[in-house]
Tab-separated table of C-alpha atoms and ligand atoms in Angstrom:
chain	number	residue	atom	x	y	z
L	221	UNK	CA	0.000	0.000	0.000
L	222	UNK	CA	1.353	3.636	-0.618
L	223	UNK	CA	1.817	5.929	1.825
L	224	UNK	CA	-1.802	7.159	2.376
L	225	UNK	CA	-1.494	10.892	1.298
L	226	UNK	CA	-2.919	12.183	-1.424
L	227	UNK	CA	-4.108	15.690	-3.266
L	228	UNK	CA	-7.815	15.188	-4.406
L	229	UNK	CA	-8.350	17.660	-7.750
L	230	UNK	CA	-12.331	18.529	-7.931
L	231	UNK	CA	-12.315	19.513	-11.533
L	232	UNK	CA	-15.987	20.456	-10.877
L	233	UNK	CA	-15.550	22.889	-8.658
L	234	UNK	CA	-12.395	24.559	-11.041
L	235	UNK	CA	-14.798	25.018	-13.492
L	236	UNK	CA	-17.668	26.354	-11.267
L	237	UNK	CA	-15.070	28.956	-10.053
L	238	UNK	CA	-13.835	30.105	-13.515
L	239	UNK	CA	-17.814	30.908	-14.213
L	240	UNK	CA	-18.228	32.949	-11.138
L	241	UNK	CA	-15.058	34.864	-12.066
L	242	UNK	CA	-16.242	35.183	-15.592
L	243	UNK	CA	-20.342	36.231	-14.205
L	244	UNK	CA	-18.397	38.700	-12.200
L	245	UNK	CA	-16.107	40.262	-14.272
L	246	UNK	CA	-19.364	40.919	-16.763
L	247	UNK	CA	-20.956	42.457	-14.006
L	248	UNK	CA	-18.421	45.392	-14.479
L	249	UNK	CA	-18.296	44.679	-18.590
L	250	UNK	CA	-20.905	42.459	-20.535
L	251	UNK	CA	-18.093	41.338	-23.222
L	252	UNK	CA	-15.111	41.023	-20.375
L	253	UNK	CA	-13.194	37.839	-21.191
L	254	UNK	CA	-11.018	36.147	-18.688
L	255	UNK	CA	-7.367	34.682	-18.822
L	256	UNK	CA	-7.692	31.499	-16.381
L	257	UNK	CA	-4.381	32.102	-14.977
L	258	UNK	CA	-2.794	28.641	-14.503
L	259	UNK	CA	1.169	29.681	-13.778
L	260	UNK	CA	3.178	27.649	-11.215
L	261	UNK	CA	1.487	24.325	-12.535
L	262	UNK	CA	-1.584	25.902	-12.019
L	263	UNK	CA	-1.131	26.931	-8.396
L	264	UNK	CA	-0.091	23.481	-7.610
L	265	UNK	CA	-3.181	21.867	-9.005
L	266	UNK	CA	-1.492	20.398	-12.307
L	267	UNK	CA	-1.019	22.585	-15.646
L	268	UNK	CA	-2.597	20.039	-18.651
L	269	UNK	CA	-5.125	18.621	-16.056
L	270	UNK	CA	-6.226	22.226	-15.074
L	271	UNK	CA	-6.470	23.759	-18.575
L	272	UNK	CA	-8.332	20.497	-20.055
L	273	UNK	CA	-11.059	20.941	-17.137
L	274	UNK	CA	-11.095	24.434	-18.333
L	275	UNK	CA	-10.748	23.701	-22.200
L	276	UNK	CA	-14.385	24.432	-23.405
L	277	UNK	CA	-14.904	26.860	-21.042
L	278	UNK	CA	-12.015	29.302	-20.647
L	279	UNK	CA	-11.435	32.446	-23.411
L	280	UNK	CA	-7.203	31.651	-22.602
L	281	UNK	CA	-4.945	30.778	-20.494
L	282	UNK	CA	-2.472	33.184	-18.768
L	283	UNK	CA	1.240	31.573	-17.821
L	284	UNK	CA	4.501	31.660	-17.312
L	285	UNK	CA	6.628	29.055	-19.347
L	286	UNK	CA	7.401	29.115	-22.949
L	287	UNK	CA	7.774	25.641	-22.786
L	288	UNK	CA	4.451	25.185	-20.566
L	289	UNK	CA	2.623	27.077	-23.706
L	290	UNK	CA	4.061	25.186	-25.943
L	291	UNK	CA	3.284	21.743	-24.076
L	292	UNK	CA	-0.414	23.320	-23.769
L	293	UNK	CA	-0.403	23.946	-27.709
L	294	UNK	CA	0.411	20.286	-28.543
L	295	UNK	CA	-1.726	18.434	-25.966
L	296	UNK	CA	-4.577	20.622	-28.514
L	297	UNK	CA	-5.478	23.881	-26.060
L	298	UNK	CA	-6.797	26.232	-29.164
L	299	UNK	CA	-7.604	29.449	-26.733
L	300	UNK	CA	-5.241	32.445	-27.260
L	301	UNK	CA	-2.245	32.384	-24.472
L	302	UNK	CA	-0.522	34.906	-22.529
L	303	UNK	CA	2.736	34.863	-21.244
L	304	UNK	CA	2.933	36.652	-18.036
L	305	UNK	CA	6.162	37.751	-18.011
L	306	UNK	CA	6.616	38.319	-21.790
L	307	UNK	CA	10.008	36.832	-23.632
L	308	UNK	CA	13.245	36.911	-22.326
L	309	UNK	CA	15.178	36.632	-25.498
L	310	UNK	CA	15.317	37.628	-29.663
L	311	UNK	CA	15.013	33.330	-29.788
L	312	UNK	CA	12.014	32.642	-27.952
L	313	UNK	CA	9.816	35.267	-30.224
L	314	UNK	CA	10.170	33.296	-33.434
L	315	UNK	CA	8.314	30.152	-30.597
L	316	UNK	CA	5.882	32.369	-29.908
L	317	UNK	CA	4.764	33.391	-33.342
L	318	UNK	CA	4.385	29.763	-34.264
L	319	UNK	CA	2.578	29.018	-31.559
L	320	UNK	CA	0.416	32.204	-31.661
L	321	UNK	CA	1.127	33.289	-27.946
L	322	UNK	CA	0.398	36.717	-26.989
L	323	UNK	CA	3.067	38.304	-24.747
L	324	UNK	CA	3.204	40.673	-22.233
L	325	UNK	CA	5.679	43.593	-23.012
L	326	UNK	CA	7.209	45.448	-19.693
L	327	UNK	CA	10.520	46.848	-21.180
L	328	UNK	CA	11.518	49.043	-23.732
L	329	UNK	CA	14.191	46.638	-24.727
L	330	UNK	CA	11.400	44.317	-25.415
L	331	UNK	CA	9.398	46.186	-27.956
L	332	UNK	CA	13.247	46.704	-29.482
L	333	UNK	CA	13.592	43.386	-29.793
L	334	UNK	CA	10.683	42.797	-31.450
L	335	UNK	CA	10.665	45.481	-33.990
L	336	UNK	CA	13.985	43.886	-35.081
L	337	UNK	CA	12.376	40.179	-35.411
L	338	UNK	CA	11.813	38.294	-38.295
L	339	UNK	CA	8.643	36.879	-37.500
L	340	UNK	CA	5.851	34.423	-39.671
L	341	UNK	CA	3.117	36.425	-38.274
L	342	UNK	CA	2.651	39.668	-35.923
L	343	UNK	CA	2.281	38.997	-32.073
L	344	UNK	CA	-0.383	40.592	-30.037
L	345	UNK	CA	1.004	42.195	-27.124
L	346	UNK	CA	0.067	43.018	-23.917
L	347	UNK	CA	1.747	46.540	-23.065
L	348	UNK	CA	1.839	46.919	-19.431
L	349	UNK	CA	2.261	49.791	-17.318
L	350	UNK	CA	3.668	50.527	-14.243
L	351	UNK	CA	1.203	52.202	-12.330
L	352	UNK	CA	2.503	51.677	-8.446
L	353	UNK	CA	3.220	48.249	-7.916
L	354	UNK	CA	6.961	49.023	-9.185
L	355	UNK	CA	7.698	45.218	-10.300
L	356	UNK	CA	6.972	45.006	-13.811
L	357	UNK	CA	5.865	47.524	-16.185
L	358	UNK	CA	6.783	50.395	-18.365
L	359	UNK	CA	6.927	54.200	-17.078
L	360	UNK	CA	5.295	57.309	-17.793
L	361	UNK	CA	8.644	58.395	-19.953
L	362	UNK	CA	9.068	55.467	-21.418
L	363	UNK	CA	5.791	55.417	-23.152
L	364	UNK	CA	6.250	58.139	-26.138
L	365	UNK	CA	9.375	55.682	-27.574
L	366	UNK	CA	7.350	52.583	-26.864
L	367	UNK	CA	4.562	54.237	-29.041
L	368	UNK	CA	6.777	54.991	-31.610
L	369	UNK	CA	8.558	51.612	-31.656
L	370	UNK	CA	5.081	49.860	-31.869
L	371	UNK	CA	3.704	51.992	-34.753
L	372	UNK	CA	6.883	51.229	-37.195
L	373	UNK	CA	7.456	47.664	-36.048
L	374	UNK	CA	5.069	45.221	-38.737
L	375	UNK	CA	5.958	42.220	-35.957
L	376	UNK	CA	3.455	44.088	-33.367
L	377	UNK	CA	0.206	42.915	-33.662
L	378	UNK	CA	-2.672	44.356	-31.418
L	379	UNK	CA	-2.266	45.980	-28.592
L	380	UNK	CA	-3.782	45.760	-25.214
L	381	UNK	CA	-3.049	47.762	-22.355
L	382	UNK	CA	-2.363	46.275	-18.600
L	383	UNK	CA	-1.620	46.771	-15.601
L	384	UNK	CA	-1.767	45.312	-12.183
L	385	UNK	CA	-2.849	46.001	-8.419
L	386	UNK	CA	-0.864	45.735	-5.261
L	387	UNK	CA	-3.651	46.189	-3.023
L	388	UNK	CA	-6.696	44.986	-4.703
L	389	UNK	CA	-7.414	43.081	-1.516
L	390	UNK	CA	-6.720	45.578	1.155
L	391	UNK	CA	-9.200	46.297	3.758
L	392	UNK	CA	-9.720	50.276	2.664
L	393	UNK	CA	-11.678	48.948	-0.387
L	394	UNK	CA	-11.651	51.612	-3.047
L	395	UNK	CA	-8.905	53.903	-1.712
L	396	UNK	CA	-6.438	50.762	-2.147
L	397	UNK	CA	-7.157	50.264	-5.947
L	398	UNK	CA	-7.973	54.131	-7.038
L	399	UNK	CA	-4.648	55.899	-6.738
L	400	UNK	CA	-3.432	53.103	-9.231
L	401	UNK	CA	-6.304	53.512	-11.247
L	402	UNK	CA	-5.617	57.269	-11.386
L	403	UNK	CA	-1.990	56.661	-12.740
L	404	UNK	CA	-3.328	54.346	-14.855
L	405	UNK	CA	-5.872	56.930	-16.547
L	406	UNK	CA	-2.842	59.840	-16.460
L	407	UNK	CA	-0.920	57.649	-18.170
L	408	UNK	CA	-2.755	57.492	-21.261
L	409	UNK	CA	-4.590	60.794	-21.147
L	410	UNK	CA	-4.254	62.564	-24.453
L	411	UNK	CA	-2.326	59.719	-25.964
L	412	UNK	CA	-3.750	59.023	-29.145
L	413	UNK	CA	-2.217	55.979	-29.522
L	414	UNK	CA	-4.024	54.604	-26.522
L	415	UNK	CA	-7.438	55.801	-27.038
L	416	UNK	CA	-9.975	53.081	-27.671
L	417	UNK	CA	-7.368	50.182	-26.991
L	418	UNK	CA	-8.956	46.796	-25.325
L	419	UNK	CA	-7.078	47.276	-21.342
L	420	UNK	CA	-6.656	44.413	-18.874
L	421	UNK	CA	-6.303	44.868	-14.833
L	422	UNK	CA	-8.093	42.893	-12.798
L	423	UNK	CA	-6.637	39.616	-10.743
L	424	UNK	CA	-8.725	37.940	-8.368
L	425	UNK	CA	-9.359	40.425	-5.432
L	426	UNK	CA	-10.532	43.021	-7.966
L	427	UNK	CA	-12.707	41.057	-9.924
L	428	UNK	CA	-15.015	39.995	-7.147
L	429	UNK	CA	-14.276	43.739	-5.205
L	430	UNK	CA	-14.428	45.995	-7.779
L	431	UNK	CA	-16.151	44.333	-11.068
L	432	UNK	CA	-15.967	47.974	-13.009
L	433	UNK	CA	-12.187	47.136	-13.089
L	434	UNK	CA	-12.939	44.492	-15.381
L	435	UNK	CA	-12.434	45.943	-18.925
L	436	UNK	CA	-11.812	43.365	-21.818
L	437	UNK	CA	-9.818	40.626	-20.117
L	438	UNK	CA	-9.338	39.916	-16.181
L	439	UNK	CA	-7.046	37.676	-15.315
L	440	UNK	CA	-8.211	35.211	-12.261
L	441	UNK	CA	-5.458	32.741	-10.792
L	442	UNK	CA	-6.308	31.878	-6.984
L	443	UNK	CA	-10.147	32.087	-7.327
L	444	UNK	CA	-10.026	29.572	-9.848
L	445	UNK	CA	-8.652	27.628	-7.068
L	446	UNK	CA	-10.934	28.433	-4.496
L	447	UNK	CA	-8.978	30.045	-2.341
L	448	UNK	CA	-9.965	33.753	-1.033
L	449	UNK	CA	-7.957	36.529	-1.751
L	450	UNK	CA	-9.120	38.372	1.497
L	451	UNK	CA	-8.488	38.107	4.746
L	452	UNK	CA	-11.647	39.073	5.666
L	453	UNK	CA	-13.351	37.280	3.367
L	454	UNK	CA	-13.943	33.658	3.215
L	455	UNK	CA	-14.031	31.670	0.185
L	456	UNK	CA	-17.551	30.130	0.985
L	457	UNK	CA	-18.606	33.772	1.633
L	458	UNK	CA	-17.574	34.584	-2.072
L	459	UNK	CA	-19.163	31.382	-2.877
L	460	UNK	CA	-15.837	29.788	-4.139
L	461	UNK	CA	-15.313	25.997	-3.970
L	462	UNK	CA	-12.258	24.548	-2.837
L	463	UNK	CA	-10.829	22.403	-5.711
L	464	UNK	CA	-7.209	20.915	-4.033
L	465	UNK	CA	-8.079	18.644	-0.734
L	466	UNK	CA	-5.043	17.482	0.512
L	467	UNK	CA	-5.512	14.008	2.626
L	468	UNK	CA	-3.648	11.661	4.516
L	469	UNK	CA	-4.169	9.867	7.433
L	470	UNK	CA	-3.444	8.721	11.222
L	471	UNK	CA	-0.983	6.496	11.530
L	472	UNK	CA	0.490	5.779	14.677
L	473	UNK	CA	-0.980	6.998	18.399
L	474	UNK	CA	0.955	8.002	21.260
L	475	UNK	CA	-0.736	8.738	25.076
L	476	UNK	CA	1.468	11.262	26.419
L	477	UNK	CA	1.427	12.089	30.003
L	478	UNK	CA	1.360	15.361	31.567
L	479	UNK	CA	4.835	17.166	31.140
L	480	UNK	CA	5.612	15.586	28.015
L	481	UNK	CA	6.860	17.262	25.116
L	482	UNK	CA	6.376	16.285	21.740
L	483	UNK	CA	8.015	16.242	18.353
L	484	UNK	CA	11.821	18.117	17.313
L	485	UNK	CA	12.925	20.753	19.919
L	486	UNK	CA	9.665	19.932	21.901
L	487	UNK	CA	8.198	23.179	21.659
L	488	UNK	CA	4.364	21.139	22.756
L	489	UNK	CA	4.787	20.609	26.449
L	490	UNK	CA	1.701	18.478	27.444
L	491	UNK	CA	-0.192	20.224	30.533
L	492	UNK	CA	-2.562	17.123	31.195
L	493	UNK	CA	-2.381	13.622	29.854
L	494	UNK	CA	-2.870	14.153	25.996
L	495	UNK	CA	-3.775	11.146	23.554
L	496	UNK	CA	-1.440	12.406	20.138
L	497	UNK	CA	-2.192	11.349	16.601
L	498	UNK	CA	0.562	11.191	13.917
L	499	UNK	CA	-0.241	12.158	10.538
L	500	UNK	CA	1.520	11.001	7.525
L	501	UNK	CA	2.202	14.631	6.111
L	502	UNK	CA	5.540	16.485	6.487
L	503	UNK	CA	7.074	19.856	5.154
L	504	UNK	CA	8.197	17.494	2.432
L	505	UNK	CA	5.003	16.637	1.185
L	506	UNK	CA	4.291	20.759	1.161
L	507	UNK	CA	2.957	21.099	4.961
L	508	UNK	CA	4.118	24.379	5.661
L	509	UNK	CA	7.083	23.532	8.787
L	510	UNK	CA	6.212	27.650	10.188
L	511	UNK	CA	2.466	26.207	10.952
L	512	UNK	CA	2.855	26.105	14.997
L	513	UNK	CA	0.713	24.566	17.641
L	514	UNK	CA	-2.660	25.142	16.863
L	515	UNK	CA	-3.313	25.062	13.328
L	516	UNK	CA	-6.559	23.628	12.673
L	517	UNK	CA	-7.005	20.320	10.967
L	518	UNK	CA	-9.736	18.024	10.487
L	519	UNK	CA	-9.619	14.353	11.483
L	520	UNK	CA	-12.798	12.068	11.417
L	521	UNK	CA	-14.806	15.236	10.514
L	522	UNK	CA	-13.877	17.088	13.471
L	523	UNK	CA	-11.942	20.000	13.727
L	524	UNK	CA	-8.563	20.179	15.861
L	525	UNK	CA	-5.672	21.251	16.424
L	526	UNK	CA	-1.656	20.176	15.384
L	527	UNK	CA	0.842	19.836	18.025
L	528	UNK	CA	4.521	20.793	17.873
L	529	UNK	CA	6.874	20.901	15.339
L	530	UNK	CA	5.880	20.000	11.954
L	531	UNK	CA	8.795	17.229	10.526
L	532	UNK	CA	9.356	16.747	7.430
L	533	UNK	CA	7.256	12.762	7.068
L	534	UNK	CA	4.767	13.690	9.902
L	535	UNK	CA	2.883	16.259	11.756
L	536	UNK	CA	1.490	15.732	15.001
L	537	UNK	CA	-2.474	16.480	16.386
L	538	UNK	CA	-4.309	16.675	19.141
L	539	UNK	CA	-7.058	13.541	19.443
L	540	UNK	CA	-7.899	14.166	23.292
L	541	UNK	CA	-11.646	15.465	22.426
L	542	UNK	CA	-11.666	12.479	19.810
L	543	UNK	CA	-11.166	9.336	22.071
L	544	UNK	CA	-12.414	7.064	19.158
L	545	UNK	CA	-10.722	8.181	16.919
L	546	UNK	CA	-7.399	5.855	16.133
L	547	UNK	CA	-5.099	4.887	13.812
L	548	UNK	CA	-6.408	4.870	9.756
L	549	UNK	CA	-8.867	7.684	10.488
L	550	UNK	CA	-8.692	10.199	7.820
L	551	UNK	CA	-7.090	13.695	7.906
L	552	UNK	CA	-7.834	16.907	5.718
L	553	UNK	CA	-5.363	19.320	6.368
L	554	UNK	CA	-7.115	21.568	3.807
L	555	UNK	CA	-9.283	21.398	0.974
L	556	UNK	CA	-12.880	20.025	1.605
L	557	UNK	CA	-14.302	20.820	5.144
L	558	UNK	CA	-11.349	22.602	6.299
L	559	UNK	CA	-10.230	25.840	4.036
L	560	UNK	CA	-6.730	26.295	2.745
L	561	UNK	CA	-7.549	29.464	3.795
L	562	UNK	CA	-7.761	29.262	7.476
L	563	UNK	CA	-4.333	26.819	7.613
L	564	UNK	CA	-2.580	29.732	5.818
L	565	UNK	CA	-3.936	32.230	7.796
L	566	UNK	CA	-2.372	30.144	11.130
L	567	UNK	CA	1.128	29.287	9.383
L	568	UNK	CA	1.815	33.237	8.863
L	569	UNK	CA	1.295	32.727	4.874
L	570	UNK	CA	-1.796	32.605	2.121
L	571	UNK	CA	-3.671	29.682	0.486
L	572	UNK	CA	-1.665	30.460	-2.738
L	573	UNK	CA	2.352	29.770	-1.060
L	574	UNK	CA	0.669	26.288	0.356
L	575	UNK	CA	-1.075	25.489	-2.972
L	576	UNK	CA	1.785	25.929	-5.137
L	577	UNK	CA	4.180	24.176	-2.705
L	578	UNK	CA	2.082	20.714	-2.937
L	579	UNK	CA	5.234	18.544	-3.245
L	580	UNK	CA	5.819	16.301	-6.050
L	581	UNK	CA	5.633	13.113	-4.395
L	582	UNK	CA	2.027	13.713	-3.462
L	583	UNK	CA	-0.315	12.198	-6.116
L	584	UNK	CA	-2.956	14.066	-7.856
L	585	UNK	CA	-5.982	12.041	-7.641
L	586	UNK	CA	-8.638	13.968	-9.891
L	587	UNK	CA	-12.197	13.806	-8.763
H	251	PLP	C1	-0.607	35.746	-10.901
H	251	PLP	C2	-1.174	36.898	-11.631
H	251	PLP	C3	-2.553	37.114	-11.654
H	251	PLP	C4	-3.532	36.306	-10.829
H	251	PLP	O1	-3.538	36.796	-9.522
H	251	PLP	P1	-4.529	36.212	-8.395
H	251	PLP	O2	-4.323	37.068	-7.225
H	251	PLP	O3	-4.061	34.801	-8.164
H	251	PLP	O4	-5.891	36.267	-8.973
H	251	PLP	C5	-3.031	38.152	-12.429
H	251	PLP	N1	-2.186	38.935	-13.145
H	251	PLP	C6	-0.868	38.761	-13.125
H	251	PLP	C7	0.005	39.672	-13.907
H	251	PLP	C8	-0.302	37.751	-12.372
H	251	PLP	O5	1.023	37.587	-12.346
């Protein structure tokens, strides 16, 4: 028998959230379009699995990888593409042409690069604008040469303008995505170039915050997964689904007495006597090790608490309120009945750093 933990992928529930981003998003714009953003394997969920759930549904995928949109391409994905972080190199733009990617432009030296191409057919690019987060993104002086460059070169297709939000999920609602909205609009003032062009902001937070962000293509990632991207918002509240349930189960119990510490370093001191269940999920497996005492987990159904150190094969719980509970009783540690959310929240992190660190070595069982 393997080594009872597994990932359980509800494909269902992917596709019910990449409607509700796509009934939201039209809220704001009847003909909004969304990018079902499935970068990092698609937030640990699986990249061909994800986008063939998604294949008759989704107006194109958003990623990182050249060689993940190429991959995509061959196992027949038809949707337009998007490369998040554009091309990094005169080589990869002839791969991108061929396999009619769109790409995101952020540097000057980019649009350079591509006016000087020898290409089979004109990309459509994604021109995007720095407007606060200061990561990625073109500035207000770089624009008049990146107008020019994209007028005389014949290998830039159409444009569309984007940009991104730091804050879309902060607690001060509008005042947290205005000021970048403002730069945004400053930006292209006056610029004839610009006027009428499709435009592209919204991840996640603003699509179900502030649907009149949406413009002609949003770009979901987490929601697709079901995870919130609020802290004071739950995922049920949004009426998300959780698609990733990662499961394992008890394998060995220990009765520690009063005094007794448990796991590396022994940071859990037991105060009483304290029946302990083991859990066949480690840091290795993607548990994040920084979850302390106390994060909540669900074994049998019923919500607890682990105990100590996290190790990399095994995590310890607390079974003392569950005295019939033994060993072979089955564990969520998030997904179904106990939200990614909530075990982020208690590790110090966010649904998306535990999602996309879903080791390797746990299967993918799809549902
Ligand atoms: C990852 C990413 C998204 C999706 O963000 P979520 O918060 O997961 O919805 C959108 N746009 C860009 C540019 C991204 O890199």
């Amino acid at each position: 028998m393997p080594r009872p933990i597994e990932a359980r992928i509800d494909l269902a529930a992917l596709r019910h959230n990449y409607l509700l981003a796509q009934r939201r998003a039209r809220v704001g714009n009847p003909a909004a379009q969304a990018w079902a953003v499935i970068k990092a394997n698609a937030y640990g969920h699986g990249l061909l699995r994800a986008a063939g759930a998604l294949a008759d549904l989704a107006d194109g995928f958003a990623l990182l990888d050249l060689a993940d949109a190429v991959s995509l391409r061959e196992a027949g994905i038809r949707q337009p593409m998007l490369l998040l972080e554009g091309f990094f190199e005169p080589a990869d733009l002839e791969i991108c042409a061929q396999y009619r990617l769109t790409v995101v432009v952020h540097r000057l030296e980019q649009l350079l690069m591509l006016g000087r191409a020898v290409l089979p057919a004109a990309l459509p690019i994604y021109l995007k604008l720095n407007t606060g987060m200061n990561r990625l993104g073109l500035s207000d002086d770089e624009l008049p040469a990146a107008w020019r460059e994209i007028e005389r070169a014949s290998t830039i297709g159409p444009v569309t303008l984007m940009s991104h939000f730091a804050e879309a999920d902060g607690t001060e609602r509008e005042r947290c995505i205005d000021w970048q909205l403002q730069r945004f609009a400053r930006m292209i003032e006056g610029c004839a170039a610009a006027a009428g062009l499709p435009v592209s902001l919204a991840n996640s937070a603003a699509i179900l915050r502030y649907a009149r962000t949406a413009g002609a293509w949003v770009r979901p990632g987490i929601m697709l997964y079901g995870g919130s991207p609020f802290a004071d918002e739950s995922a049920a509240q949004l009426g998300l689904a959780p698609v990733m349930t990662l499961r394992s189960r008890i394998i060995a119990v220990q009765h520690v007495e009063a005094g007794e510490r448990v796991g590396y370093g022994g940071t859990f001191v037991a105060r009483q006597p304290t029946r302990v269940g083991i859990v066949a999920c480690g840091y290795a497996d993607g548990y994040p090790r920084h979850a302390g005492t106390g994060t909540p987990i669900l074994v049998a159904g019923e919500r607890t608490q682990t105990l100590g150190r996290v190790s990399m094969d095994m995590l310890a719980c607390d079974l003392s309120e569950l005295p019939t509970v033994g060993v072979d009783a089955p564990v969520v540690l998030w997904g179904e009945g106990m939200p990614a959310d909530e075990v982020a929240a208690a590790a110090g992190t966010i649904s998306y750093e535990l999602f996309c660190a879903l080791a390797r070595r746990v299967p993918l069982v799809v549902v």
